PDB file of C-alpha atoms and ligand atoms in Angstrom:
ATOM      1  CA  MET V  66     -59.701 -66.829   0.233  1.00  0.00           C
ATOM      2  CA  LEU V  67     -57.209 -68.209   2.704  1.00  0.00           C
ATOM      3  CA  LYS V  68     -54.736 -69.894   0.401  1.00  0.00           C
ATOM      4  CA  THR V  69     -54.663 -71.639  -2.899  1.00  0.00           C
ATOM      5  CA  ASN V  70     -52.661 -74.351  -4.563  1.00  0.00           C
ATOM      6  CA  LEU V  71     -55.142 -74.832  -7.334  1.00  0.00           C
ATOM      7  CA  ARG V  72     -54.294 -75.179 -10.989  1.00  0.00           C
ATOM      8  CA  LYS V  73     -56.536 -73.893 -13.760  1.00  0.00           C
ATOM      9  CA  PRO V  74     -59.477 -76.304 -13.975  1.00  0.00           C
ATOM     10  CA  GLN V  75     -60.839 -77.956 -17.101  1.00  0.00           C
ATOM     11  CA  GLY V  76     -63.864 -79.225 -15.225  1.00  0.00           C
ATOM     12  CA  LEU V  77     -65.516 -79.214 -11.812  1.00  0.00           C
ATOM     13  CA  LEU V  78     -67.210 -81.860  -9.676  1.00  0.00           C
ATOM     14  CA  ILE V  79     -69.635 -80.011  -7.422  1.00  0.00           C
ATOM     15  CA  ASP V  80     -71.172 -81.211  -4.149  1.00  0.00           C
ATOM     16  CA  LEU V  81     -74.821 -80.308  -3.546  1.00  0.00           C
ATOM     17  CA  ASP V  82     -75.949 -80.256   0.089  1.00  0.00           C
ATOM     18  CA  GLY V  83     -74.166 -77.505   2.006  1.00  0.00           C
ATOM     19  CA  THR V  84     -72.532 -76.282  -1.211  1.00  0.00           C
ATOM     20  CA  LEU V  85     -75.448 -75.232  -3.448  1.00  0.00           C
ATOM     21  CA  TYR V  86     -78.353 -75.595  -0.998  1.00  0.00           C
ATOM     22  CA  HIS V  87     -79.443 -76.324   2.547  1.00  0.00           C
ATOM     23  CA  GLY V  88     -82.626 -78.384   2.540  1.00  0.00           C
ATOM     24  CA  GLU V  89     -84.881 -76.458   0.151  1.00  0.00           C
ATOM     25  CA  ARG V  90     -82.979 -73.185   0.533  1.00  0.00           C
ATOM     26  CA  ARG V  91     -80.518 -72.095  -2.126  1.00  0.00           C
ATOM     27  CA  ILE V  92     -77.132 -70.970  -0.851  1.00  0.00           C
ATOM     28  CA  ASP V  93     -76.330 -67.378  -1.660  1.00  0.00           C
ATOM     29  CA  GLY V  94     -74.836 -66.999  -5.143  1.00  0.00           C
ATOM     30  CA  ALA V  95     -75.358 -70.644  -6.217  1.00  0.00           C
ATOM     31  CA  ASP V  96     -77.618 -69.731  -9.138  1.00  0.00           C
ATOM     32  CA  GLU V  97     -75.238 -67.038 -10.403  1.00  0.00           C
ATOM     33  CA  TRP V  98     -72.204 -69.285 -10.044  1.00  0.00           C
ATOM     34  CA  ILE V  99     -73.718 -72.141 -12.077  1.00  0.00           C
ATOM     35  CA  ALA V 100     -74.952 -69.654 -14.705  1.00  0.00           C
ATOM     36  CA  SER V 101     -71.454 -68.186 -14.874  1.00  0.00           C
ATOM     37  CA  LEU V 102     -69.878 -71.644 -15.391  1.00  0.00           C
ATOM     38  CA  ARG V 103     -72.264 -72.230 -18.294  1.00  0.00           C
ATOM     39  CA  GLU V 104     -71.443 -68.853 -19.775  1.00  0.00           C
ATOM     40  CA  CYS V 105     -67.705 -69.463 -19.749  1.00  0.00           C
ATOM     41  CA  GLY V 106     -68.124 -73.052 -20.970  1.00  0.00           C
ATOM     42  CA  LEU V 107     -66.381 -74.765 -18.053  1.00  0.00           C
ATOM     43  CA  PRO V 108     -67.784 -78.328 -17.831  1.00  0.00           C
ATOM     44  CA  PHE V 109     -69.135 -79.503 -14.472  1.00  0.00           C
ATOM     45  CA  LEU V 110     -71.149 -82.262 -12.857  1.00  0.00           C
ATOM     46  CA  PHE V 111     -73.199 -82.262  -9.667  1.00  0.00           C
ATOM     47  CA  VAL V 112     -71.946 -85.127  -7.481  1.00  0.00           C
ATOM     48  CA  THR V 113     -74.095 -86.372  -4.623  1.00  0.00           C
ATOM     49  CA  ASN V 114     -73.847 -89.187  -2.072  1.00  0.00           C
ATOM     50  CA  ASN V 115     -77.649 -89.332  -2.049  1.00  0.00           C
ATOM     51  CA  SER V 116     -78.816 -92.638  -3.522  1.00  0.00           C
ATOM     52  CA  THR V 117     -82.562 -92.245  -3.016  1.00  0.00           C
ATOM     53  CA  ALA V 118     -83.478 -89.777  -5.756  1.00  0.00           C
ATOM     54  CA  ALA V 119     -83.066 -90.380  -9.490  1.00  0.00           C
ATOM     55  CA  PRO V 120     -80.974 -87.758 -11.375  1.00  0.00           C
ATOM     56  CA  GLU V 121     -84.149 -86.260 -12.889  1.00  0.00           C
ATOM     57  CA  LEU V 122     -85.470 -85.502  -9.396  1.00  0.00           C
ATOM     58  CA  VAL V 123     -82.159 -84.050  -8.227  1.00  0.00           C
ATOM     59  CA  ALA V 124     -82.082 -81.772 -11.279  1.00  0.00           C
ATOM     60  CA  ALA V 125     -85.730 -80.779 -10.716  1.00  0.00           C
ATOM     61  CA  ARG V 126     -84.931 -79.846  -7.115  1.00  0.00           C
ATOM     62  CA  LEU V 127     -82.079 -77.597  -8.265  1.00  0.00           C
ATOM     63  CA  GLU V 128     -84.325 -76.023 -10.898  1.00  0.00           C
ATOM     64  CA  ARG V 129     -86.993 -75.307  -8.245  1.00  0.00           C
ATOM     65  CA  MET V 130     -84.345 -73.336  -6.374  1.00  0.00           C
ATOM     66  CA  GLY V 131     -83.457 -71.344  -9.484  1.00  0.00           C
ATOM     67  CA  ILE V 132     -80.231 -73.259 -10.223  1.00  0.00           C
ATOM     68  CA  SER V 133     -80.208 -74.487 -13.806  1.00  0.00           C
ATOM     69  CA  ALA V 134     -79.524 -78.217 -14.008  1.00  0.00           C
ATOM     70  CA  SER V 135     -80.270 -81.206 -16.201  1.00  0.00           C
ATOM     71  CA  ALA V 136     -80.428 -84.887 -15.256  1.00  0.00           C
ATOM     72  CA  ASP V 137     -77.346 -85.780 -17.297  1.00  0.00           C
ATOM     73  CA  GLU V 138     -75.308 -83.337 -15.189  1.00  0.00           C
ATOM     74  CA  VAL V 139     -76.152 -85.235 -11.987  1.00  0.00           C
ATOM     75  CA  VAL V 140     -73.946 -88.039 -10.674  1.00  0.00           C
ATOM     76  CA  THR V 141     -75.372 -90.047  -7.756  1.00  0.00           C
ATOM     77  CA  SER V 142     -73.789 -92.678  -5.538  1.00  0.00           C
ATOM     78  CA  ALA V 143     -76.538 -95.014  -6.784  1.00  0.00           C
ATOM     79  CA  GLN V 144     -75.334 -94.683 -10.396  1.00  0.00           C
ATOM     80  CA  ALA V 145     -71.694 -95.133  -9.372  1.00  0.00           C
ATOM     81  CA  ALA V 146     -72.540 -98.195  -7.254  1.00  0.00           C
ATOM     82  CA  ALA V 147     -74.532 -99.789 -10.073  1.00  0.00           C
ATOM     83  CA  ALA V 148     -71.728 -99.048 -12.560  1.00  0.00           C
ATOM     84  CA  TYR V 149     -69.177-100.539 -10.145  1.00  0.00           C
ATOM     85  CA  ILE V 150     -71.105-103.809  -9.906  1.00  0.00           C
ATOM     86  CA  ALA V 151     -71.836-103.925 -13.654  1.00  0.00           C
ATOM     87  CA  GLU V 152     -68.147-103.421 -14.410  1.00  0.00           C
ATOM     88  CA  HIS V 153     -67.041-106.248 -12.125  1.00  0.00           C
ATOM     89  CA  SER V 154     -69.895-108.574 -12.947  1.00  0.00           C
ATOM     90  CA  PRO V 155     -72.112-107.542 -15.905  1.00  0.00           C
ATOM     91  CA  GLY V 156     -75.759-108.487 -15.477  1.00  0.00           C
ATOM     92  CA  ALA V 157     -75.195-109.719 -11.900  1.00  0.00           C
ATOM     93  CA  THR V 158     -78.090-110.562  -9.600  1.00  0.00           C
ATOM     94  CA  VAL V 159     -78.541-107.834  -6.987  1.00  0.00           C
ATOM     95  CA  HIS V 160     -80.681-107.613  -3.883  1.00  0.00           C
ATOM     96  CA  ILE V 161     -81.399-103.982  -3.113  1.00  0.00           C
ATOM     97  CA  VAL V 162     -81.982-102.386   0.262  1.00  0.00           C
ATOM     98  CA  GLY V 163     -82.791 -98.877  -0.851  1.00  0.00           C
ATOM     99  CA  GLU V 164     -85.205 -96.539  -2.577  1.00  0.00           C
ATOM    100  CA  ALA V 165     -86.384 -95.791  -6.115  1.00  0.00           C
ATOM    101  CA  GLY V 166     -83.208 -93.991  -7.206  1.00  0.00           C
ATOM    102  CA  LEU V 167     -81.078 -97.016  -6.391  1.00  0.00           C
ATOM    103  CA  LYS V 168     -83.416 -99.510  -8.053  1.00  0.00           C
ATOM    104  CA  LEU V 169     -83.582 -97.395 -11.224  1.00  0.00           C
ATOM    105  CA  ALA V 170     -79.803 -97.009 -11.351  1.00  0.00           C
ATOM    106  CA  ALA V 171     -79.280-100.763 -10.951  1.00  0.00           C
ATOM    107  CA  ALA V 172     -81.807-101.582 -13.671  1.00  0.00           C
ATOM    108  CA  ASP V 173     -80.272 -98.941 -15.985  1.00  0.00           C
ATOM    109  CA  ALA V 174     -76.856-100.562 -15.497  1.00  0.00           C
ATOM    110  CA  GLY V 175     -78.255-103.894 -16.698  1.00  0.00           C
ATOM    111  CA  LEU V 176     -78.247-105.584 -13.302  1.00  0.00           C
ATOM    112  CA  GLN V 177     -80.839-108.187 -12.441  1.00  0.00           C
ATOM    113  CA  LEU V 178     -82.898-107.141  -9.418  1.00  0.00           C
ATOM    114  CA  VAL V 179     -83.838-109.976  -7.071  1.00  0.00           C
ATOM    115  CA  ASP V 180     -86.339-109.466  -4.266  1.00  0.00           C
ATOM    116  CA  ASN V 181     -86.541-113.006  -3.002  1.00  0.00           C
ATOM    117  CA  GLY V 182     -84.041-115.690  -3.800  1.00  0.00           C
ATOM    118  CA  GLU V 183     -80.291-115.818  -4.242  1.00  0.00           C
ATOM    119  CA  ALA V 184     -78.335-112.744  -5.273  1.00  0.00           C
ATOM    120  CA  ARG V 185     -74.632-112.263  -5.849  1.00  0.00           C
ATOM    121  CA  TYR V 186     -74.659-108.735  -4.411  1.00  0.00           C
ATOM    122  CA  VAL V 187     -76.417-106.883  -1.637  1.00  0.00           C
ATOM    123  CA  LEU V 188     -76.564-103.235  -2.712  1.00  0.00           C
ATOM    124  CA  GLN V 189     -77.578-100.962   0.143  1.00  0.00           C
ATOM    125  CA  GLY V 190     -78.384 -97.285   0.345  1.00  0.00           C
ATOM    126  CA  LEU V 191     -80.757 -95.249   2.455  1.00  0.00           C
ATOM    127  CA  ASP V 192     -84.090 -97.021   2.813  1.00  0.00           C
ATOM    128  CA  ARG V 193     -86.681 -95.010   4.727  1.00  0.00           C
ATOM    129  CA  GLU V 194     -89.103 -97.926   4.602  1.00  0.00           C
ATOM    130  CA  LEU V 195     -86.729-100.445   6.086  1.00  0.00           C
ATOM    131  CA  ASP V 196     -88.361-103.157   8.172  1.00  0.00           C
ATOM    132  CA  TYR V 197     -87.210-106.266   9.987  1.00  0.00           C
ATOM    133  CA  SER V 198     -87.972-108.679   7.148  1.00  0.00           C
ATOM    134  CA  LYS V 199     -85.780-106.621   4.760  1.00  0.00           C
ATOM    135  CA  LEU V 200     -82.939-106.678   7.280  1.00  0.00           C
ATOM    136  CA  GLN V 201     -83.381-110.403   7.726  1.00  0.00           C
ATOM    137  CA  ARG V 202     -83.223-111.029   3.966  1.00  0.00           C
ATOM    138  CA  ALA V 203     -80.098-108.896   3.476  1.00  0.00           C
ATOM    139  CA  VAL V 204     -78.266-110.460   6.430  1.00  0.00           C
ATOM    140  CA  SER V 205     -79.127-113.940   5.212  1.00  0.00           C
ATOM    141  CA  LEU V 206     -77.650-113.184   1.750  1.00  0.00           C
ATOM    142  CA  LEU V 207     -74.498-111.674   3.264  1.00  0.00           C
ATOM    143  CA  LEU V 208     -74.045-114.687   5.552  1.00  0.00           C
ATOM    144  CA  GLY V 209     -74.437-116.854   2.464  1.00  0.00           C
ATOM    145  CA  GLY V 210     -71.527-115.110   0.737  1.00  0.00           C
ATOM    146  CA  ALA V 211     -73.106-112.228  -1.204  1.00  0.00           C
ATOM    147  CA  GLU V 212     -70.823-109.246  -1.800  1.00  0.00           C
ATOM    148  CA  TYR V 213     -71.824-106.116   0.069  1.00  0.00           C
ATOM    149  CA  ILE V 214     -71.834-102.732  -1.692  1.00  0.00           C
ATOM    150  CA  LEU V 215     -72.790 -99.558   0.208  1.00  0.00           C
ATOM    151  CA  THR V 216     -73.811 -96.476  -1.766  1.00  0.00           C
ATOM    152  CA  ASN V 217     -72.635 -93.983   0.853  1.00  0.00           C
ATOM    153  CA  PRO V 218     -71.341 -94.086   4.414  1.00  0.00           C
ATOM    154  CA  ASP V 219     -73.141 -90.999   5.768  1.00  0.00           C
ATOM    155  CA  VAL V 220     -74.192 -91.733   9.357  1.00  0.00           C
ATOM    156  CA  LEU V 221     -76.412 -88.665   9.692  1.00  0.00           C
ATOM    157  CA  LEU V 222     -78.262 -86.616   7.096  1.00  0.00           C
ATOM    158  CA  PRO V 223     -79.142 -82.968   7.531  1.00  0.00           C
ATOM    159  CA  SER V 224     -82.801 -82.244   6.794  1.00  0.00           C
ATOM    160  CA  ASP V 225     -85.375 -79.557   7.453  1.00  0.00           C
ATOM    161  CA  ASP V 226     -86.513 -81.795  10.358  1.00  0.00           C
ATOM    162  CA  GLY V 227     -83.053 -82.012  11.920  1.00  0.00           C
ATOM    163  CA  LEU V 228     -80.536 -84.844  11.623  1.00  0.00           C
ATOM    164  CA  LEU V 229     -81.787 -88.186  10.295  1.00  0.00           C
ATOM    165  CA  PRO V 230     -80.052 -91.588  10.383  1.00  0.00           C
ATOM    166  CA  GLY V 231     -78.305 -92.170   7.045  1.00  0.00           C
ATOM    167  CA  ALA V 232     -77.265 -95.150   4.918  1.00  0.00           C
ATOM    168  CA  GLY V 233     -74.097 -95.567   7.010  1.00  0.00           C
ATOM    169  CA  SER V 234     -76.150 -96.099  10.159  1.00  0.00           C
ATOM    170  CA  LEU V 235     -78.220 -98.799   8.465  1.00  0.00           C
ATOM    171  CA  SER V 236     -74.993-100.348   7.226  1.00  0.00           C
ATOM    172  CA  ALA V 237     -73.663-100.554  10.801  1.00  0.00           C
ATOM    173  CA  LEU V 238     -76.588-102.816  11.580  1.00  0.00           C
ATOM    174  CA  LEU V 239     -76.121-105.044   8.515  1.00  0.00           C
ATOM    175  CA  SER V 240     -72.371-105.365   8.936  1.00  0.00           C
ATOM    176  CA  THR V 241     -72.648-106.046  12.680  1.00  0.00           C
ATOM    177  CA  ALA V 242     -75.179-108.786  12.067  1.00  0.00           C
ATOM    178  CA  SER V 243     -73.373-110.376   9.093  1.00  0.00           C
ATOM    179  CA  GLY V 244     -69.741-109.700   9.946  1.00  0.00           C
ATOM    180  CA  VAL V 245     -69.300-108.469   6.353  1.00  0.00           C
ATOM    181  CA  GLN V 246     -67.801-105.031   5.709  1.00  0.00           C
ATOM    182  CA  PRO V 247     -69.129-103.226   2.633  1.00  0.00           C
ATOM    183  CA  THR V 248     -67.277-101.764  -0.321  1.00  0.00           C
ATOM    184  CA  VAL V 249     -68.118 -98.067   0.010  1.00  0.00           C
ATOM    185  CA  ILE V 250     -68.871 -96.112  -3.179  1.00  0.00           C
ATOM    186  CA  GLY V 251     -69.830 -92.584  -2.060  1.00  0.00           C
ATOM    187  CA  LYS V 252     -67.562 -89.844  -0.718  1.00  0.00           C
ATOM    188  CA  PRO V 253     -65.046 -90.122   1.000  1.00  0.00           C
ATOM    189  CA  SER V 254     -64.466 -93.158  -1.230  1.00  0.00           C
ATOM    190  CA  ARG V 255     -62.713 -92.245  -4.451  1.00  0.00           C
ATOM    191  CA  ILE V 256     -64.933 -94.688  -6.385  1.00  0.00           C
ATOM    192  CA  LEU V 257     -67.696 -92.083  -6.811  1.00  0.00           C
ATOM    193  CA  VAL V 258     -65.170 -89.456  -7.908  1.00  0.00           C
ATOM    194  CA  SER V 259     -63.534 -91.865 -10.387  1.00  0.00           C
ATOM    195  CA  TYR V 260     -66.951 -92.628 -11.854  1.00  0.00           C
ATOM    196  CA  ALA V 261     -67.713 -88.889 -12.124  1.00  0.00           C
ATOM    197  CA  LEU V 262     -64.364 -88.311 -13.873  1.00  0.00           C
ATOM    198  CA  ARG V 263     -65.243 -90.952 -16.462  1.00  0.00           C
ATOM    199  CA  ARG V 264     -68.599 -89.240 -16.990  1.00  0.00           C
ATOM    200  CA  ILE V 265     -67.075 -85.795 -17.434  1.00  0.00           C
ATOM    201  CA  GLY V 266     -64.272 -87.243 -19.581  1.00  0.00           C
ATOM    202  CA  LEU V 267     -61.366 -85.620 -17.740  1.00  0.00           C
ATOM    203  CA  GLU V 268     -58.333 -86.749 -15.763  1.00  0.00           C
ATOM    204  CA  ALA V 269     -58.243 -86.100 -12.027  1.00  0.00           C
ATOM    205  CA  GLU V 270     -55.422 -83.525 -12.358  1.00  0.00           C
ATOM    206  CA  GLN V 271     -57.566 -81.459 -14.744  1.00  0.00           C
ATOM    207  CA  THR V 272     -60.501 -81.352 -12.345  1.00  0.00           C
ATOM    208  CA  TRP V 273     -61.464 -79.750  -9.044  1.00  0.00           C
ATOM    209  CA  MET V 274     -63.720 -81.277  -6.434  1.00  0.00           C
ATOM    210  CA  VAL V 275     -65.736 -78.460  -4.849  1.00  0.00           C
ATOM    211  CA  GLY V 276     -67.554 -79.031  -1.557  1.00  0.00           C
ATOM    212  CA  ASP V 277     -68.246 -77.976   2.016  1.00  0.00           C
ATOM    213  CA  ASN V 278     -67.138 -81.108   3.866  1.00  0.00           C
ATOM    214  CA  MET V 279     -63.488 -81.932   4.616  1.00  0.00           C
ATOM    215  CA  ALA V 280     -64.182 -85.556   5.596  1.00  0.00           C
ATOM    216  CA  THR V 281     -66.170 -86.404   2.463  1.00  0.00           C
ATOM    217  CA  ASP V 282     -65.747 -83.956  -0.470  1.00  0.00           C
ATOM    218  CA  ILE V 283     -62.167 -82.912   0.146  1.00  0.00           C
ATOM    219  CA  ALA V 284     -61.072 -86.402   1.235  1.00  0.00           C
ATOM    220  CA  ALA V 285     -62.628 -88.005  -1.865  1.00  0.00           C
ATOM    221  CA  GLY V 286     -61.207 -85.375  -4.231  1.00  0.00           C
ATOM    222  CA  HIS V 287     -57.779 -85.594  -2.626  1.00  0.00           C
ATOM    223  CA  GLY V 288     -57.838 -89.411  -2.733  1.00  0.00           C
ATOM    224  CA  ALA V 289     -58.717 -89.402  -6.426  1.00  0.00           C
ATOM    225  CA  GLY V 290     -55.998 -86.843  -7.262  1.00  0.00           C
ATOM    226  CA  CYS V 291     -58.268 -83.883  -8.061  1.00  0.00           C
ATOM    227  CA  GLY V 292     -57.670 -80.314  -7.000  1.00  0.00           C
ATOM    228  CA  THR V 293     -59.798 -79.604  -3.928  1.00  0.00           C
ATOM    229  CA  ALA V 294     -61.743 -76.392  -3.299  1.00  0.00           C
ATOM    230  CA  LEU V 295     -63.427 -76.042   0.079  1.00  0.00           C
ATOM    231  CA  VAL V 296     -66.311 -73.588   0.340  1.00  0.00           C
ATOM    232  CA  LEU V 297     -67.330 -72.252   3.744  1.00  0.00           C
ATOM    233  CA  THR V 298     -71.012 -72.384   2.815  1.00  0.00           C
ATOM    234  CA  GLY V 299     -72.037 -75.391   4.883  1.00  0.00           C
ATOM    235  CA  LEU V 300     -70.446 -77.661   7.435  1.00  0.00           C
ATOM    236  CA  THR V 301     -67.021 -76.066   7.572  1.00  0.00           C
ATOM    237  CA  THR V 302     -66.433 -72.587   8.971  1.00  0.00           C
ATOM    238  CA  LEU V 303     -63.297 -70.540   9.530  1.00  0.00           C
ATOM    239  CA  ASP V 304     -63.534 -71.504  13.212  1.00  0.00           C
ATOM    240  CA  ASN V 305     -63.857 -75.279  12.805  1.00  0.00           C
ATOM    241  CA  LEU V 306     -61.574 -75.640   9.759  1.00  0.00           C
ATOM    242  CA  PRO V 307     -58.419 -76.270  11.869  1.00  0.00           C
ATOM    243  CA  HIS V 308     -60.291 -79.010  13.745  1.00  0.00           C
ATOM    244  CA  TYR V 309     -61.351 -80.725  10.502  1.00  0.00           C
ATOM    245  CA  MET V 310     -57.864 -80.372   9.017  1.00  0.00           C
ATOM    246  CA  GLU V 311     -56.423 -82.098  12.068  1.00  0.00           C
ATOM    247  CA  GLN V 312     -59.121 -84.764  12.067  1.00  0.00           C
ATOM    248  CA  THR V 313     -58.704 -85.614   8.371  1.00  0.00           C
ATOM    249  CA  GLY V 314     -54.946 -84.998   8.215  1.00  0.00           C
ATOM    250  CA  MET V 315     -55.374 -83.016   5.015  1.00  0.00           C
ATOM    251  CA  GLN V 316     -55.625 -79.513   3.676  1.00  0.00           C
ATOM    252  CA  PRO V 317     -57.839 -78.331   0.861  1.00  0.00           C
ATOM    253  CA  ASP V 318     -55.952 -76.828  -2.110  1.00  0.00           C
ATOM    254  CA  GLY V 319     -58.133 -73.726  -1.876  1.00  0.00           C
ATOM    255  CA  VAL V 320     -60.541 -72.275   0.673  1.00  0.00           C
ATOM    256  CA  PHE V 321     -63.301 -69.864  -0.349  1.00  0.00           C
ATOM    257  CA  ALA V 322     -65.593 -67.908   1.949  1.00  0.00           C
ATOM    258  CA  ASP V 323     -68.537 -68.138  -0.417  1.00  0.00           C
ATOM    259  CA  LEU V 324     -69.572 -68.996  -3.968  1.00  0.00           C
ATOM    260  CA  ARG V 325     -69.061 -65.443  -5.278  1.00  0.00           C
ATOM    261  CA  GLN V 326     -65.443 -65.477  -4.155  1.00  0.00           C
ATOM    262  CA  LEU V 327     -64.998 -68.903  -5.761  1.00  0.00           C
ATOM    263  CA  ASN V 328     -66.591 -67.691  -8.992  1.00  0.00           C
ATOM    264  CA  THR V 329     -64.369 -64.622  -9.163  1.00  0.00           C
ATOM    265  CA  TYR V 330     -61.323 -66.800  -8.635  1.00  0.00           C
ATOM    266  CA  ILE V 331     -62.336 -69.301 -11.333  1.00  0.00           C
ATOM    267  CA  LEU V 332     -63.038 -66.486 -13.817  1.00  0.00           C
ATOM    268  CA  SER V 333     -59.622 -64.959 -13.112  1.00  0.00           C
ATOM    269  CA  MET V 334     -57.937 -68.336 -13.660  1.00  0.00           C
ATOM    270  CA  LEU V 335     -59.780 -68.853 -16.937  1.00  0.00           C
ATOM    271  CA  GLY V 336     -58.776 -65.360 -18.007  1.00  0.00           C
ATOM    272  CA  THR V 337     -62.334 -64.270 -18.748  1.00  0.00           C
TER     273      THR V 337
HETATM  274 MG1   MG G  61     -72.028 -81.142   1.299  1.00  0.00          MG
END
């Protein structure tokens, strides 16, 4: 542990990719850490920018890796985006550029999904079956005045097949064509974190955001007013941390080499 400014947590918001797993490989100690949080009764939610998979599938993936998880502990950018629209405009018509997880979240939030025809919102996430006619439809709605909501701004996604273009790359195309900039929901936006805080029922000051990425996890947690715990399990290493701190202009409240060190620290803070 390099330094810490963290106060005793009453709940945790936990990033997934690079924090608990890489692709289909569990990160060392992730299973024990989550089991330990359950044992000491510290509430937590898994918070992901991924909009493509429904919470049940995200939980099933964690379970396959030996990390205990249930769907109601998963917060996705798709759910937060749907909740954001439903809050501003209950039952609004929405045209979706995205996958099953996004469509399910929008329907669950009471939004009216429109494939063809007018829609008040264009809600876009990652769509791995995007084609020209879908782009055409979305651009036409945006040019006609639809509001543009983007689930997450990730330009590249790590995968077992290397880096893949993410929702943010597709958004660059839609916003270039339409001239409309989206409202961004996922990290580094604080909107996803605010939604997760409502779900966990805690104030930002009572909660830590835990993740491996300075520009998304730590930035979102910091922006929302949470404590921020950086784990060096993924993107950030001791070597590149100074670079990311300079790039983002911020420091995490705590830095932990791995999940065991983080767990030990949390247990000591909780006095267990
Ligand atoms: Mg991550």
